[in-house]
Amino acid sequence: MSDEHRDDHAHVQEFFGARAADWDRKFPDDGPAFATAVAEFGLRPGDRVLDAGCGTGRALPALRAAVGPRGTVVGADLTREMLTAAVRAGRDADGGLLLADVARLPLRDGCLDAVFAAGLIAHLPEPAENLRELARVVRPGGRLALFHPIGRAALAARQGRELTPADLRAEHNLRPLLAGSGWEMTSYADEDARFLALAVRRP
């Protein structure tokens, strides 16, 4: 791991570690948006799905409901405190929790049917390379969901920044980024109440 990548890790862990205990209380109304996004994702009973950058595991109950008891749900996060909060909320009952860097997943090639990633892409140090790693662990034809419970403009306003054409999640930036990383975007929604881009793993 390069020094730069190590610094990125440390920053992410420090930022989210300090906020983990209060994360769910700070965003108490996001549950329905997660459930709707998972429903639109089109998971099937028995699917194997990763929640990449799962945080406190808010997507895990919806993912478990979608894949059923025969399916596999795994939540991976870089920040131990977030996983601790997920356990405290009882969400480990809906999926296994893995302390791991989504840029270097300890998973076999093509072992998953889908990856759900909420709020992840803005925190990836090398987006193209990191999306290729997510593609590595998904079978050809498998799916990716990039989600946020509010849209780009609302998020920028919340963070006190200006939304610019350089924003990574803008469709004109995200579509070629995904295409160069083994994915084909199949739908894109950027609304006040949610952001959801869906993609399919190319053969």
PDB file of C-alpha atoms in Angstrom:
ATOM      1  CA  MET A   1       0.000   0.000   0.000  1.00  0.00           C
ATOM      2  CA  SER A   2       1.385   3.392  -0.968  1.00  0.00           C
ATOM      3  CA  ASP A   3       1.812   6.177   1.587  1.00  0.00           C
ATOM      4  CA  GLU A   4      -0.879   8.175  -0.232  1.00  0.00           C
ATOM      5  CA  HIS A   5      -3.332   5.292  -0.052  1.00  0.00           C
ATOM      6  CA  ARG A   6      -2.496   4.785   3.629  1.00  0.00           C
ATOM      7  CA  ASP A   7      -3.238   8.463   4.258  1.00  0.00           C
ATOM      8  CA  ASP A   8      -6.594   8.096   2.484  1.00  0.00           C
ATOM      9  CA  HIS A   9      -7.408   5.117   4.703  1.00  0.00           C
ATOM     10  CA  ALA A  10      -6.470   6.976   7.852  1.00  0.00           C
ATOM     11  CA  HIS A  11      -8.590   9.982   6.869  1.00  0.00           C
ATOM     12  CA  VAL A  12     -11.654   7.841   6.104  1.00  0.00           C
ATOM     13  CA  GLN A  13     -11.269   5.854   9.316  1.00  0.00           C
ATOM     14  CA  GLU A  14     -10.815   8.994  11.389  1.00  0.00           C
ATOM     15  CA  PHE A  15     -13.785  10.774   9.792  1.00  0.00           C
ATOM     16  CA  PHE A  16     -16.255   7.903  10.056  1.00  0.00           C
ATOM     17  CA  GLY A  17     -14.882   6.450  13.272  1.00  0.00           C
ATOM     18  CA  ALA A  18     -15.599   9.696  15.106  1.00  0.00           C
ATOM     19  CA  ARG A  19     -19.170   9.774  13.744  1.00  0.00           C
ATOM     20  CA  ALA A  20     -20.152   6.100  13.901  1.00  0.00           C
ATOM     21  CA  ALA A  21     -21.959   6.136  17.261  1.00  0.00           C
ATOM     22  CA  ASP A  22     -24.335   8.921  16.200  1.00  0.00           C
ATOM     23  CA  TRP A  23     -24.610   8.116  12.484  1.00  0.00           C
ATOM     24  CA  ASP A  24     -28.065   6.529  12.539  1.00  0.00           C
ATOM     25  CA  ARG A  25     -29.463   9.213  14.858  1.00  0.00           C
ATOM     26  CA  LYS A  26     -28.148  11.922  12.530  1.00  0.00           C
ATOM     27  CA  PHE A  27     -29.918  10.447   9.489  1.00  0.00           C
ATOM     28  CA  PRO A  28     -33.035   8.806  10.969  1.00  0.00           C
ATOM     29  CA  ASP A  29     -35.245   9.111   7.887  1.00  0.00           C
ATOM     30  CA  ASP A  30     -33.066   7.319   5.321  1.00  0.00           C
ATOM     31  CA  GLY A  31     -34.530   3.839   5.845  1.00  0.00           C
ATOM     32  CA  PRO A  32     -37.301   4.034   3.217  1.00  0.00           C
ATOM     33  CA  ALA A  33     -34.867   5.389   0.599  1.00  0.00           C
ATOM     34  CA  PHE A  34     -32.548   2.417   1.208  1.00  0.00           C
ATOM     35  CA  ALA A  35     -35.458  -0.022   0.937  1.00  0.00           C
ATOM     36  CA  THR A  36     -36.691   1.557  -2.311  1.00  0.00           C
ATOM     37  CA  ALA A  37     -33.198   1.486  -3.844  1.00  0.00           C
ATOM     38  CA  VAL A  38     -32.749  -2.182  -2.964  1.00  0.00           C
ATOM     39  CA  ALA A  39     -36.168  -2.973  -4.439  1.00  0.00           C
ATOM     40  CA  GLU A  40     -35.197  -1.248  -7.701  1.00  0.00           C
ATOM     41  CA  PHE A  41     -31.895  -3.124  -7.729  1.00  0.00           C
ATOM     42  CA  GLY A  42     -33.747  -6.289  -8.755  1.00  0.00           C
ATOM     43  CA  LEU A  43     -32.070  -8.833  -6.495  1.00  0.00           C
ATOM     44  CA  ARG A  44     -33.457 -12.373  -6.576  1.00  0.00           C
ATOM     45  CA  PRO A  45     -33.871 -14.996  -3.847  1.00  0.00           C
ATOM     46  CA  GLY A  46     -30.601 -16.857  -3.408  1.00  0.00           C
ATOM     47  CA  ASP A  47     -28.387 -14.062  -4.747  1.00  0.00           C
ATOM     48  CA  ARG A  48     -25.000 -13.313  -3.172  1.00  0.00           C
ATOM     49  CA  VAL A  49     -24.659  -9.580  -2.521  1.00  0.00           C
ATOM     50  CA  LEU A  50     -22.002  -7.340  -0.992  1.00  0.00           C
ATOM     51  CA  ASP A  51     -22.825  -4.056   0.727  1.00  0.00           C
ATOM     52  CA  ALA A  52     -19.563  -2.231  -0.073  1.00  0.00           C
ATOM     53  CA  GLY A  53     -18.747   0.453   2.473  1.00  0.00           C
ATOM     54  CA  CYS A  54     -21.711  -0.721   4.523  1.00  0.00           C
ATOM     55  CA  GLY A  55     -21.199   1.716   7.407  1.00  0.00           C
ATOM     56  CA  THR A  56     -23.714   0.962  10.157  1.00  0.00           C
ATOM     57  CA  GLY A  57     -25.425  -1.589   7.924  1.00  0.00           C
ATOM     58  CA  ARG A  58     -28.545   0.374   7.070  1.00  0.00           C
ATOM     59  CA  ALA A  59     -28.976  -1.517   3.775  1.00  0.00           C
ATOM     60  CA  LEU A  60     -28.487  -4.980   5.267  1.00  0.00           C
ATOM     61  CA  PRO A  61     -32.124  -5.648   6.343  1.00  0.00           C
ATOM     62  CA  ALA A  62     -33.446  -4.708   2.888  1.00  0.00           C
ATOM     63  CA  LEU A  63     -30.742  -6.746   1.156  1.00  0.00           C
ATOM     64  CA  ARG A  64     -31.537  -9.776   3.331  1.00  0.00           C
ATOM     65  CA  ALA A  65     -35.253  -9.436   2.602  1.00  0.00           C
ATOM     66  CA  ALA A  66     -34.478  -9.314  -1.131  1.00  0.00           C
ATOM     67  CA  VAL A  67     -32.225 -12.385  -1.290  1.00  0.00           C
ATOM     68  CA  GLY A  68     -34.079 -14.420   1.324  1.00  0.00           C
ATOM     69  CA  PRO A  69     -32.718 -17.043   3.697  1.00  0.00           C
ATOM     70  CA  ARG A  70     -30.891 -18.922   0.923  1.00  0.00           C
ATOM     71  CA  GLY A  71     -29.047 -15.800  -0.213  1.00  0.00           C
ATOM     72  CA  THR A  72     -25.751 -14.441   1.062  1.00  0.00           C
ATOM     73  CA  VAL A  73     -25.366 -10.910   2.403  1.00  0.00           C
ATOM     74  CA  VAL A  74     -21.986  -9.476   3.399  1.00  0.00           C
ATOM     75  CA  GLY A  75     -21.285  -5.949   4.590  1.00  0.00           C
ATOM     76  CA  ALA A  76     -17.703  -4.697   4.243  1.00  0.00           C
ATOM     77  CA  ASP A  77     -16.341  -1.500   5.748  1.00  0.00           C
ATOM     78  CA  LEU A  78     -12.951  -0.007   6.451  1.00  0.00           C
ATOM     79  CA  THR A  79     -13.971   1.523   9.792  1.00  0.00           C
ATOM     80  CA  ARG A  80     -14.246  -0.782  12.800  1.00  0.00           C
ATOM     81  CA  GLU A  81     -16.455   1.686  14.699  1.00  0.00           C
ATOM     82  CA  MET A  82     -19.055   1.608  11.930  1.00  0.00           C
ATOM     83  CA  LEU A  83     -19.215  -2.194  12.077  1.00  0.00           C
ATOM     84  CA  THR A  84     -19.501  -2.006  15.868  1.00  0.00           C
ATOM     85  CA  ALA A  85     -22.482   0.323  15.442  1.00  0.00           C
ATOM     86  CA  ALA A  86     -24.007  -2.149  12.953  1.00  0.00           C
ATOM     87  CA  VAL A  87     -23.726  -4.923  15.531  1.00  0.00           C
ATOM     88  CA  ARG A  88     -25.190  -2.676  18.219  1.00  0.00           C
ATOM     89  CA  ALA A  89     -28.182  -2.047  15.928  1.00  0.00           C
ATOM     90  CA  GLY A  90     -28.609  -5.812  15.444  1.00  0.00           C
ATOM     91  CA  ARG A  91     -27.922  -5.678  11.730  1.00  0.00           C
ATOM     92  CA  ASP A  92     -25.343  -8.443  11.894  1.00  0.00           C
ATOM     93  CA  ALA A  93     -28.405 -10.731  12.018  1.00  0.00           C
ATOM     94  CA  ASP A  94     -29.046  -9.813   8.373  1.00  0.00           C
ATOM     95  CA  GLY A  95     -25.548 -10.368   6.992  1.00  0.00           C
ATOM     96  CA  GLY A  96     -21.936 -11.129   7.789  1.00  0.00           C
ATOM     97  CA  LEU A  97     -19.727  -8.153   8.598  1.00  0.00           C
ATOM     98  CA  LEU A  98     -16.223  -7.854   7.203  1.00  0.00           C
ATOM     99  CA  LEU A  99     -13.573  -5.331   8.227  1.00  0.00           C
ATOM    100  CA  ALA A 100     -12.021  -4.787   4.809  1.00  0.00           C
ATOM    101  CA  ASP A 101     -10.931  -2.246   2.222  1.00  0.00           C
ATOM    102  CA  VAL A 102     -13.271  -2.409  -0.770  1.00  0.00           C
ATOM    103  CA  ALA A 103     -10.250  -1.549  -2.914  1.00  0.00           C
ATOM    104  CA  ARG A 104      -8.687  -4.906  -1.927  1.00  0.00           C
ATOM    105  CA  LEU A 105     -11.463  -7.336  -1.135  1.00  0.00           C
ATOM    106  CA  PRO A 106     -10.569 -10.740   0.319  1.00  0.00           C
ATOM    107  CA  LEU A 107     -13.054 -12.413  -2.033  1.00  0.00           C
ATOM    108  CA  ARG A 108     -12.713 -14.755  -5.005  1.00  0.00           C
ATOM    109  CA  ASP A 109     -13.154 -13.588  -8.592  1.00  0.00           C
ATOM    110  CA  GLY A 110     -16.777 -13.680  -9.704  1.00  0.00           C
ATOM    111  CA  CYS A 111     -18.121 -14.957  -6.388  1.00  0.00           C
ATOM    112  CA  LEU A 112     -20.946 -12.396  -6.123  1.00  0.00           C
ATOM    113  CA  ASP A 113     -24.125 -11.648  -8.030  1.00  0.00           C
ATOM    114  CA  ALA A 114     -24.296  -8.000  -7.005  1.00  0.00           C
ATOM    115  CA  VAL A 115     -22.688  -5.107  -5.133  1.00  0.00           C
ATOM    116  CA  PHE A 116     -24.688  -2.369  -3.404  1.00  0.00           C
ATOM    117  CA  ALA A 117     -22.672   0.743  -2.537  1.00  0.00           C
ATOM    118  CA  ALA A 118     -24.281   3.590  -0.605  1.00  0.00           C
ATOM    119  CA  GLY A 119     -22.334   6.839  -0.456  1.00  0.00           C
ATOM    120  CA  LEU A 120     -19.150   5.004  -1.367  1.00  0.00           C
ATOM    121  CA  ILE A 121     -17.904   6.473  -4.614  1.00  0.00           C
ATOM    122  CA  ALA A 122     -16.983   9.893  -3.200  1.00  0.00           C
ATOM    123  CA  HIS A 123     -14.637   8.179  -0.722  1.00  0.00           C
ATOM    124  CA  LEU A 124     -12.767   5.969  -3.200  1.00  0.00           C
ATOM    125  CA  PRO A 125      -9.121   7.082  -3.510  1.00  0.00           C
ATOM    126  CA  GLU A 126      -8.773   5.614  -7.027  1.00  0.00           C
ATOM    127  CA  PRO A 127     -12.331   5.404  -8.425  1.00  0.00           C
ATOM    128  CA  ALA A 128     -11.517   3.620 -11.700  1.00  0.00           C
ATOM    129  CA  GLU A 129      -9.228   1.088 -10.043  1.00  0.00           C
ATOM    130  CA  ASN A 130     -11.600   0.594  -7.107  1.00  0.00           C
ATOM    131  CA  LEU A 131     -14.621   0.048  -9.371  1.00  0.00           C
ATOM    132  CA  ARG A 132     -12.553  -2.526 -11.266  1.00  0.00           C
ATOM    133  CA  GLU A 133     -12.013  -4.332  -7.967  1.00  0.00           C
ATOM    134  CA  LEU A 134     -15.774  -4.429  -7.414  1.00  0.00           C
ATOM    135  CA  ALA A 135     -16.155  -5.775 -10.959  1.00  0.00           C
ATOM    136  CA  ARG A 136     -13.576  -8.479 -10.203  1.00  0.00           C
ATOM    137  CA  VAL A 137     -15.686 -10.053  -7.468  1.00  0.00           C
ATOM    138  CA  VAL A 138     -18.958  -9.957  -9.461  1.00  0.00           C
ATOM    139  CA  ARG A 139     -19.865 -12.553 -12.089  1.00  0.00           C
ATOM    140  CA  PRO A 140     -20.419 -11.393 -15.683  1.00  0.00           C
ATOM    141  CA  GLY A 141     -23.970 -10.095 -15.909  1.00  0.00           C
ATOM    142  CA  GLY A 142     -23.993  -9.290 -12.198  1.00  0.00           C
ATOM    143  CA  ARG A 143     -25.062  -5.884 -10.977  1.00  0.00           C
ATOM    144  CA  LEU A 144     -23.845  -2.761  -9.213  1.00  0.00           C
ATOM    145  CA  ALA A 145     -25.910  -0.085  -7.464  1.00  0.00           C
ATOM    146  CA  LEU A 146     -24.341   3.268  -6.569  1.00  0.00           C
ATOM    147  CA  PHE A 147     -26.769   4.903  -4.162  1.00  0.00           C
ATOM    148  CA  HIS A 148     -27.180   7.925  -1.921  1.00  0.00           C
ATOM    149  CA  PRO A 149     -30.358   8.750   0.015  1.00  0.00           C
ATOM    150  CA  ILE A 150     -30.327  12.311  -1.339  1.00  0.00           C
ATOM    151  CA  GLY A 151     -29.397  13.636  -4.771  1.00  0.00           C
ATOM    152  CA  ARG A 152     -26.216  15.405  -5.805  1.00  0.00           C
ATOM    153  CA  ALA A 153     -27.547  18.953  -5.478  1.00  0.00           C
ATOM    154  CA  ALA A 154     -29.093  18.308  -2.059  1.00  0.00           C
ATOM    155  CA  LEU A 155     -25.882  16.695  -0.838  1.00  0.00           C
ATOM    156  CA  ALA A 156     -23.759  19.592  -2.074  1.00  0.00           C
ATOM    157  CA  ALA A 157     -26.076  22.037  -0.278  1.00  0.00           C
ATOM    158  CA  ARG A 158     -25.863  19.972   2.920  1.00  0.00           C
ATOM    159  CA  GLN A 159     -22.071  20.020   2.715  1.00  0.00           C
ATOM    160  CA  GLY A 160     -21.922  23.731   1.890  1.00  0.00           C
ATOM    161  CA  ARG A 161     -20.220  23.287  -1.461  1.00  0.00           C
ATOM    162  CA  GLU A 162     -21.034  24.190  -5.042  1.00  0.00           C
ATOM    163  CA  LEU A 163     -22.078  21.464  -7.435  1.00  0.00           C
ATOM    164  CA  THR A 164     -19.728  21.592 -10.433  1.00  0.00           C
ATOM    165  CA  PRO A 165     -19.554  19.751 -13.792  1.00  0.00           C
ATOM    166  CA  ALA A 166     -16.488  17.931 -12.442  1.00  0.00           C
ATOM    167  CA  ASP A 167     -18.623  16.064  -9.863  1.00  0.00           C
ATOM    168  CA  LEU A 168     -17.752  12.382 -10.160  1.00  0.00           C
ATOM    169  CA  ARG A 169     -21.371  11.285  -9.896  1.00  0.00           C
ATOM    170  CA  ALA A 170     -22.589  13.519 -12.741  1.00  0.00           C
ATOM    171  CA  GLU A 171     -23.892  11.226 -15.476  1.00  0.00           C
ATOM    172  CA  HIS A 172     -21.408  12.531 -18.081  1.00  0.00           C
ATOM    173  CA  ASN A 173     -18.536  11.584 -15.734  1.00  0.00           C
ATOM    174  CA  LEU A 174     -19.911   8.432 -14.152  1.00  0.00           C
ATOM    175  CA  ARG A 175     -20.970   6.627 -17.339  1.00  0.00           C
ATOM    176  CA  PRO A 176     -17.459   6.564 -18.913  1.00  0.00           C
ATOM    177  CA  LEU A 177     -15.864   5.876 -15.524  1.00  0.00           C
ATOM    178  CA  LEU A 178     -18.007   2.769 -15.148  1.00  0.00           C
ATOM    179  CA  ALA A 179     -17.439   1.755 -18.775  1.00  0.00           C
ATOM    180  CA  GLY A 180     -13.688   1.882 -18.255  1.00  0.00           C
ATOM    181  CA  SER A 181     -13.971  -0.224 -15.097  1.00  0.00           C
ATOM    182  CA  GLY A 182     -15.849  -3.237 -16.409  1.00  0.00           C
ATOM    183  CA  TRP A 183     -19.417  -1.961 -15.988  1.00  0.00           C
ATOM    184  CA  GLU A 184     -22.194  -0.749 -18.287  1.00  0.00           C
ATOM    185  CA  MET A 185     -24.588   1.786 -16.790  1.00  0.00           C
ATOM    186  CA  THR A 186     -28.205   0.738 -17.281  1.00  0.00           C
ATOM    187  CA  SER A 187     -30.062   3.508 -15.442  1.00  0.00           C
ATOM    188  CA  TYR A 188     -29.348   6.825 -13.762  1.00  0.00           C
ATOM    189  CA  ALA A 189     -31.536   8.825 -11.377  1.00  0.00           C
ATOM    190  CA  ASP A 190     -30.441  12.016  -9.642  1.00  0.00           C
ATOM    191  CA  GLU A 191     -33.369  13.512  -7.760  1.00  0.00           C
ATOM    192  CA  ASP A 192     -33.757  15.578  -4.598  1.00  0.00           C
ATOM    193  CA  ALA A 193     -34.708  12.517  -2.581  1.00  0.00           C
ATOM    194  CA  ARG A 194     -32.184  10.022  -3.931  1.00  0.00           C
ATOM    195  CA  PHE A 195     -29.293   9.207  -6.231  1.00  0.00           C
ATOM    196  CA  LEU A 196     -29.246   5.777  -7.855  1.00  0.00           C
ATOM    197  CA  ALA A 197     -27.071   4.581 -10.721  1.00  0.00           C
ATOM    198  CA  LEU A 198     -27.368   0.947 -11.764  1.00  0.00           C
ATOM    199  CA  ALA A 199     -24.827  -0.939 -13.854  1.00  0.00           C
ATOM    200  CA  VAL A 200     -24.211  -4.438 -15.191  1.00  0.00           C
ATOM    201  CA  ARG A 201     -20.892  -6.297 -15.114  1.00  0.00           C
ATOM    202  CA  ARG A 202     -19.685  -6.728 -18.680  1.00  0.00           C
ATOM    203  CA  PRO A 203     -18.440 -10.175 -19.806  1.00  0.00           C
TER     204      PRO A 203
END
